[in-house]
Amino acid sequence: MAANFLGSRAKLHLFRGSIGLRILHSFGRWILETISILETLIVATPAMPFQLTPANPLSFP
C-alpha cells in the first residue's frame, strides 16, 4: 500500500516536472526568438548621427 502510494506520488511529481520543463522550453525558445529579432533590428538600424552623451561636449551639434 505504502509503496503503491509512493509510486503514484513519484509519477505525479515527474508529470508535473515534465509540464514545467515544457513550459520553460517554450518560454526559452520565445526569449531566444525575441533576442534574435532585437539583434536584427539593432543591426538593421543605421548608426545614430549623434551620441546622447557626447565624449566632447564642444563637438555636440
PDB file of N, CA and C in Angstrom:
ATOM      1  N   MET A   1       0.836  -1.205   0.000  1.00  0.00           N
ATOM      2  CA  MET A   1       0.000   0.000   0.000  1.00  0.00           C
ATOM      3  C   MET A   1       0.873   1.258   0.000  1.00  0.00           C
ATOM      4  N   ALA A   2       1.834   1.279   0.925  1.00  0.00           N
ATOM      5  CA  ALA A   2       2.695   2.460   1.015  1.00  0.00           C
ATOM      6  C   ALA A   2       3.558   2.605  -0.239  1.00  0.00           C
ATOM      7  N   ALA A   3       4.057   1.453  -0.755  1.00  0.00           N
ATOM      8  CA  ALA A   3       4.895   1.503  -1.953  1.00  0.00           C
ATOM      9  C   ALA A   3       4.079   2.014  -3.145  1.00  0.00           C
ATOM     10  N   ASN A   4       2.836   1.546  -3.241  1.00  0.00           N
ATOM     11  CA  ASN A   4       1.969   1.988  -4.324  1.00  0.00           C
ATOM     12  C   ASN A   4       1.724   3.499  -4.226  1.00  0.00           C
ATOM     13  N   PHE A   5       1.498   3.974  -3.001  1.00  0.00           N
ATOM     14  CA  PHE A   5       1.249   5.397  -2.769  1.00  0.00           C
ATOM     15  C   PHE A   5       2.480   6.219  -3.175  1.00  0.00           C
ATOM     16  N   LEU A   6       3.672   5.725  -2.757  1.00  0.00           N
ATOM     17  CA  LEU A   6       4.898   6.438  -3.110  1.00  0.00           C
ATOM     18  C   LEU A   6       5.118   6.430  -4.626  1.00  0.00           C
ATOM     19  N   GLY A   7       4.778   5.316  -5.276  1.00  0.00           N
ATOM     20  CA  GLY A   7       4.939   5.244  -6.723  1.00  0.00           C
ATOM     21  C   GLY A   7       4.067   6.257  -7.436  1.00  0.00           C
ATOM     22  N   SER A   8       2.823   6.388  -6.985  1.00  0.00           N
ATOM     23  CA  SER A   8       1.923   7.353  -7.623  1.00  0.00           C
ATOM     24  C   SER A   8       2.400   8.778  -7.353  1.00  0.00           C
ATOM     25  N   ARG A   9       2.932   9.012  -6.145  1.00  0.00           N
ATOM     26  CA  ARG A   9       3.460  10.345  -5.833  1.00  0.00           C
ATOM     27  C   ARG A   9       4.633  10.669  -6.754  1.00  0.00           C
ATOM     28  N   ALA A  10       5.522   9.697  -6.973  1.00  0.00           N
ATOM     29  CA  ALA A  10       6.687   9.923  -7.838  1.00  0.00           C
ATOM     30  C   ALA A  10       6.242  10.184  -9.275  1.00  0.00           C
ATOM     31  N   LYS A  11       5.236   9.420  -9.740  1.00  0.00           N
ATOM     32  CA  LYS A  11       4.738   9.624 -11.102  1.00  0.00           C
ATOM     33  C   LYS A  11       4.138  11.026 -11.242  1.00  0.00           C
ATOM     34  N   LEU A  12       3.374  11.436 -10.230  1.00  0.00           N
ATOM     35  CA  LEU A  12       2.770  12.766 -10.273  1.00  0.00           C
ATOM     36  C   LEU A  12       3.861  13.829 -10.303  1.00  0.00           C
ATOM     37  N   HIS A  13       4.900  13.640  -9.499  1.00  0.00           N
ATOM     38  CA  HIS A  13       5.998  14.598  -9.447  1.00  0.00           C
ATOM     39  C   HIS A  13       6.703  14.682 -10.804  1.00  0.00           C
ATOM     40  N   LEU A  14       6.956  13.534 -11.413  1.00  0.00           N
ATOM     41  CA  LEU A  14       7.602  13.507 -12.729  1.00  0.00           C
ATOM     42  C   LEU A  14       6.715  14.174 -13.777  1.00  0.00           C
ATOM     43  N   PHE A  15       5.419  13.919 -13.681  1.00  0.00           N
ATOM     44  CA  PHE A  15       4.481  14.506 -14.637  1.00  0.00           C
ATOM     45  C   PHE A  15       4.497  16.033 -14.527  1.00  0.00           C
ATOM     46  N   ARG A  16       4.421  16.514 -13.265  1.00  0.00           N
ATOM     47  CA  ARG A  16       4.445  17.963 -13.067  1.00  0.00           C
ATOM     48  C   ARG A  16       5.772  18.543 -13.532  1.00  0.00           C
ATOM     49  N   GLY A  17       6.862  17.838 -13.275  1.00  0.00           N
ATOM     50  CA  GLY A  17       8.173  18.307 -13.712  1.00  0.00           C
ATOM     51  C   GLY A  17       8.267  18.406 -15.218  1.00  0.00           C
ATOM     52  N   SER A  18       7.694  17.411 -15.926  1.00  0.00           N
ATOM     53  CA  SER A  18       7.762  17.453 -17.388  1.00  0.00           C
ATOM     54  C   SER A  18       6.937  18.620 -17.929  1.00  0.00           C
ATOM     55  N   ILE A  19       5.789  18.910 -17.302  1.00  0.00           N
ATOM     56  CA  ILE A  19       4.978  20.050 -17.736  1.00  0.00           C
ATOM     57  C   ILE A  19       5.766  21.340 -17.524  1.00  0.00           C
ATOM     58  N   GLY A  20       6.424  21.455 -16.364  1.00  0.00           N
ATOM     59  CA  GLY A  20       7.235  22.635 -16.094  1.00  0.00           C
ATOM     60  C   GLY A  20       8.359  22.791 -17.100  1.00  0.00           C
ATOM     61  N   LEU A  21       9.001  21.663 -17.441  1.00  0.00           N
ATOM     62  CA  LEU A  21      10.085  21.706 -18.421  1.00  0.00           C
ATOM     63  C   LEU A  21       9.563  22.134 -19.790  1.00  0.00           C
ATOM     64  N   ARG A  22       8.389  21.634 -20.151  1.00  0.00           N
ATOM     65  CA  ARG A  22       7.827  22.001 -21.450  1.00  0.00           C
ATOM     66  C   ARG A  22       7.545  23.497 -21.493  1.00  0.00           C
ATOM     67  N   ILE A  23       6.940  24.033 -20.415  1.00  0.00           N
ATOM     68  CA  ILE A  23       6.649  25.477 -20.361  1.00  0.00           C
ATOM     69  C   ILE A  23       7.958  26.266 -20.433  1.00  0.00           C
ATOM     70  N   LEU A  24       8.952  25.823 -19.662  1.00  0.00           N
ATOM     71  CA  LEU A  24      10.243  26.501 -19.646  1.00  0.00           C
ATOM     72  C   LEU A  24      10.875  26.455 -21.026  1.00  0.00           C
ATOM     73  N   HIS A  25      10.754  25.322 -21.696  1.00  0.00           N
ATOM     74  CA  HIS A  25      11.359  25.155 -23.020  1.00  0.00           C
ATOM     75  C   HIS A  25      10.736  26.126 -24.029  1.00  0.00           C
ATOM     76  N   SER A  26       9.398  26.186 -24.048  1.00  0.00           N
ATOM     77  CA  SER A  26       8.742  27.084 -24.995  1.00  0.00           C
ATOM     78  C   SER A  26       9.049  28.542 -24.649  1.00  0.00           C
ATOM     79  N   PHE A  27       9.100  28.847 -23.349  1.00  0.00           N
ATOM     80  CA  PHE A  27       9.398  30.216 -22.923  1.00  0.00           C
ATOM     81  C   PHE A  27      10.821  30.595 -23.320  1.00  0.00           C
ATOM     82  N   GLY A  28      11.758  29.664 -23.127  1.00  0.00           N
ATOM     83  CA  GLY A  28      13.148  29.913 -23.512  1.00  0.00           C
ATOM     84  C   GLY A  28      13.283  30.118 -25.009  1.00  0.00           C
ATOM     85  N   ARG A  29      12.525  29.332 -25.776  1.00  0.00           N
ATOM     86  CA  ARG A  29      12.571  29.482 -27.233  1.00  0.00           C
ATOM     87  C   ARG A  29      12.020  30.853 -27.622  1.00  0.00           C
ATOM     88  N   TRP A  30      10.958  31.299 -26.933  1.00  0.00           N
ATOM     89  CA  TRP A  30      10.380  32.614 -27.204  1.00  0.00           C
ATOM     90  C   TRP A  30      11.392  33.707 -26.896  1.00  0.00           C
ATOM     91  N   ILE A  31      12.118  33.560 -25.767  1.00  0.00           N
ATOM     92  CA  ILE A  31      13.131  34.548 -25.403  1.00  0.00           C
ATOM     93  C   ILE A  31      14.226  34.607 -26.470  1.00  0.00           C
ATOM     94  N   LEU A  32      14.663  33.428 -26.933  1.00  0.00           N
ATOM     95  CA  LEU A  32      15.711  33.393 -27.964  1.00  0.00           C
ATOM     96  C   LEU A  32      15.213  34.053 -29.256  1.00  0.00           C
ATOM     97  N   GLU A  33      13.966  33.789 -29.630  1.00  0.00           N
ATOM     98  CA  GLU A  33      13.407  34.412 -30.826  1.00  0.00           C
ATOM     99  C   GLU A  33      13.388  35.934 -30.677  1.00  0.00           C
ATOM    100  N   THR A  34      12.943  36.415 -29.509  1.00  0.00           N
ATOM    101  CA  THR A  34      12.875  37.853 -29.274  1.00  0.00           C
ATOM    102  C   THR A  34      14.260  38.483 -29.343  1.00  0.00           C
ATOM    103  N   ILE A  35      15.261  37.800 -28.742  1.00  0.00           N
ATOM    104  CA  ILE A  35      16.623  38.326 -28.768  1.00  0.00           C
ATOM    105  C   ILE A  35      17.138  38.408 -30.195  1.00  0.00           C
ATOM    106  N   SER A  36      16.893  37.368 -30.999  1.00  0.00           N
ATOM    107  CA  SER A  36      17.381  37.386 -32.383  1.00  0.00           C
ATOM    108  C   SER A  36      16.682  38.484 -33.175  1.00  0.00           C
ATOM    109  N   ILE A  37      15.385  38.689 -32.940  1.00  0.00           N
ATOM    110  CA  ILE A  37      14.663  39.756 -33.639  1.00  0.00           C
ATOM    111  C   ILE A  37      15.230  41.113 -33.243  1.00  0.00           C
ATOM    112  N   LEU A  38      15.483  41.301 -31.956  1.00  0.00           N
ATOM    113  CA  LEU A  38      16.058  42.571 -31.499  1.00  0.00           C
ATOM    114  C   LEU A  38      17.436  42.790 -32.106  1.00  0.00           C
ATOM    115  N   GLU A  39      18.242  41.714 -32.166  1.00  0.00           N
ATOM    116  CA  GLU A  39      19.574  41.839 -32.757  1.00  0.00           C
ATOM    117  C   GLU A  39      19.487  42.274 -34.211  1.00  0.00           C
ATOM    118  N   THR A  40      18.584  41.663 -34.983  1.00  0.00           N
ATOM    119  CA  THR A  40      18.457  42.047 -36.391  1.00  0.00           C
ATOM    120  C   THR A  40      17.980  43.488 -36.508  1.00  0.00           C
ATOM    121  N   LEU A  41      17.088  43.914 -35.606  1.00  0.00           N
ATOM    122  CA  LEU A  41      16.623  45.302 -35.647  1.00  0.00           C
ATOM    123  C   LEU A  41      17.776  46.258 -35.344  1.00  0.00           C
ATOM    124  N   ILE A  42      18.585  45.917 -34.329  1.00  0.00           N
ATOM    125  CA  ILE A  42      19.699  46.786 -33.953  1.00  0.00           C
ATOM    126  C   ILE A  42      20.708  46.865 -35.096  1.00  0.00           C
ATOM    127  N   VAL A  43      20.976  45.715 -35.725  1.00  0.00           N
ATOM    128  CA  VAL A  43      21.930  45.702 -36.841  1.00  0.00           C
ATOM    129  C   VAL A  43      21.345  46.440 -38.047  1.00  0.00           C
ATOM    130  N   ALA A  44      20.043  46.306 -38.271  1.00  0.00           N
ATOM    131  CA  ALA A  44      19.416  46.908 -39.446  1.00  0.00           C
ATOM    132  C   ALA A  44      19.343  48.427 -39.320  1.00  0.00           C
ATOM    133  N   THR A  45      19.134  48.952 -38.105  1.00  0.00           N
ATOM    134  CA  THR A  45      19.039  50.404 -37.960  1.00  0.00           C
ATOM    135  C   THR A  45      20.408  51.032 -38.164  1.00  0.00           C
ATOM    136  N   PRO A  46      20.504  52.088 -38.941  1.00  0.00           N
ATOM    137  CA  PRO A  46      21.792  52.754 -39.137  1.00  0.00           C
ATOM    138  C   PRO A  46      22.244  53.438 -37.849  1.00  0.00           C
ATOM    139  N   ALA A  47      23.541  53.661 -37.751  1.00  0.00           N
ATOM    140  CA  ALA A  47      24.092  54.291 -36.553  1.00  0.00           C
ATOM    141  C   ALA A  47      23.527  55.698 -36.399  1.00  0.00           C
ATOM    142  N   MET A  48      23.247  56.082 -35.167  1.00  0.00           N
ATOM    143  CA  MET A  48      22.704  57.418 -34.919  1.00  0.00           C
ATOM    144  C   MET A  48      23.759  58.462 -35.269  1.00  0.00           C
ATOM    145  N   PRO A  49      23.369  59.578 -35.913  1.00  0.00           N
ATOM    146  CA  PRO A  49      24.352  60.595 -36.299  1.00  0.00           C
ATOM    147  C   PRO A  49      24.949  61.335 -35.106  1.00  0.00           C
ATOM    148  N   PHE A  50      24.243  61.309 -33.973  1.00  0.00           N
ATOM    149  CA  PHE A  50      24.785  61.977 -32.795  1.00  0.00           C
ATOM    150  C   PHE A  50      24.689  61.036 -31.596  1.00  0.00           C
ATOM    151  N   GLN A  51      25.550  61.251 -30.627  1.00  0.00           N
ATOM    152  CA  GLN A  51      25.524  60.451 -29.406  1.00  0.00           C
ATOM    153  C   GLN A  51      24.695  61.202 -28.369  1.00  0.00           C
ATOM    154  N   LEU A  52      23.987  60.434 -27.533  1.00  0.00           N
ATOM    155  CA  LEU A  52      23.191  61.080 -26.494  1.00  0.00           C
ATOM    156  C   LEU A  52      24.097  61.675 -25.422  1.00  0.00           C
ATOM    157  N   THR A  53      25.204  61.005 -25.130  1.00  0.00           N
ATOM    158  CA  THR A  53      26.180  61.543 -24.170  1.00  0.00           C
ATOM    159  C   THR A  53      27.504  61.693 -24.917  1.00  0.00           C
ATOM    160  N   PRO A  54      27.768  62.852 -25.460  1.00  0.00           N
ATOM    161  CA  PRO A  54      28.979  63.038 -26.256  1.00  0.00           C
ATOM    162  C   PRO A  54      30.239  62.981 -25.400  1.00  0.00           C
ATOM    163  N   ALA A  55      31.314  62.452 -25.991  1.00  0.00           N
ATOM    164  CA  ALA A  55      32.588  62.391 -25.284  1.00  0.00           C
ATOM    165  C   ALA A  55      33.139  63.804 -25.126  1.00  0.00           C
ATOM    166  N   ASN A  56      32.976  64.627 -26.168  1.00  0.00           N
ATOM    167  CA  ASN A  56      33.447  66.010 -26.121  1.00  0.00           C
ATOM    168  C   ASN A  56      32.229  66.923 -26.264  1.00  0.00           C
ATOM    169  N   PRO A  57      31.852  67.641 -25.234  1.00  0.00           N
ATOM    170  CA  PRO A  57      30.640  68.481 -25.302  1.00  0.00           C
ATOM    171  C   PRO A  57      30.735  69.549 -26.389  1.00  0.00           C
ATOM    172  N   LEU A  58      31.948  69.992 -26.746  1.00  0.00           N
ATOM    173  CA  LEU A  58      32.095  71.033 -27.757  1.00  0.00           C
ATOM    174  C   LEU A  58      31.750  70.510 -29.138  1.00  0.00           C
ATOM    175  N   SER A  59      31.917  69.196 -29.361  1.00  0.00           N
ATOM    176  CA  SER A  59      31.651  68.635 -30.684  1.00  0.00           C
ATOM    177  C   SER A  59      30.179  68.259 -30.853  1.00  0.00           C
ATOM    178  N   PHE A  60      29.378  68.561 -29.842  1.00  0.00           N
ATOM    179  CA  PHE A  60      27.953  68.231 -29.945  1.00  0.00           C
ATOM    180  C   PHE A  60      27.283  69.168 -30.942  1.00  0.00           C
ATOM    181  N   PRO A  61      26.578  68.654 -31.926  1.00  0.00           N
ATOM    182  CA  PRO A  61      25.983  69.509 -32.984  1.00  0.00           C
ATOM    183  C   PRO A  61      24.885  70.427 -32.445  1.00  0.00           C
TER     184      PRO A  61
END
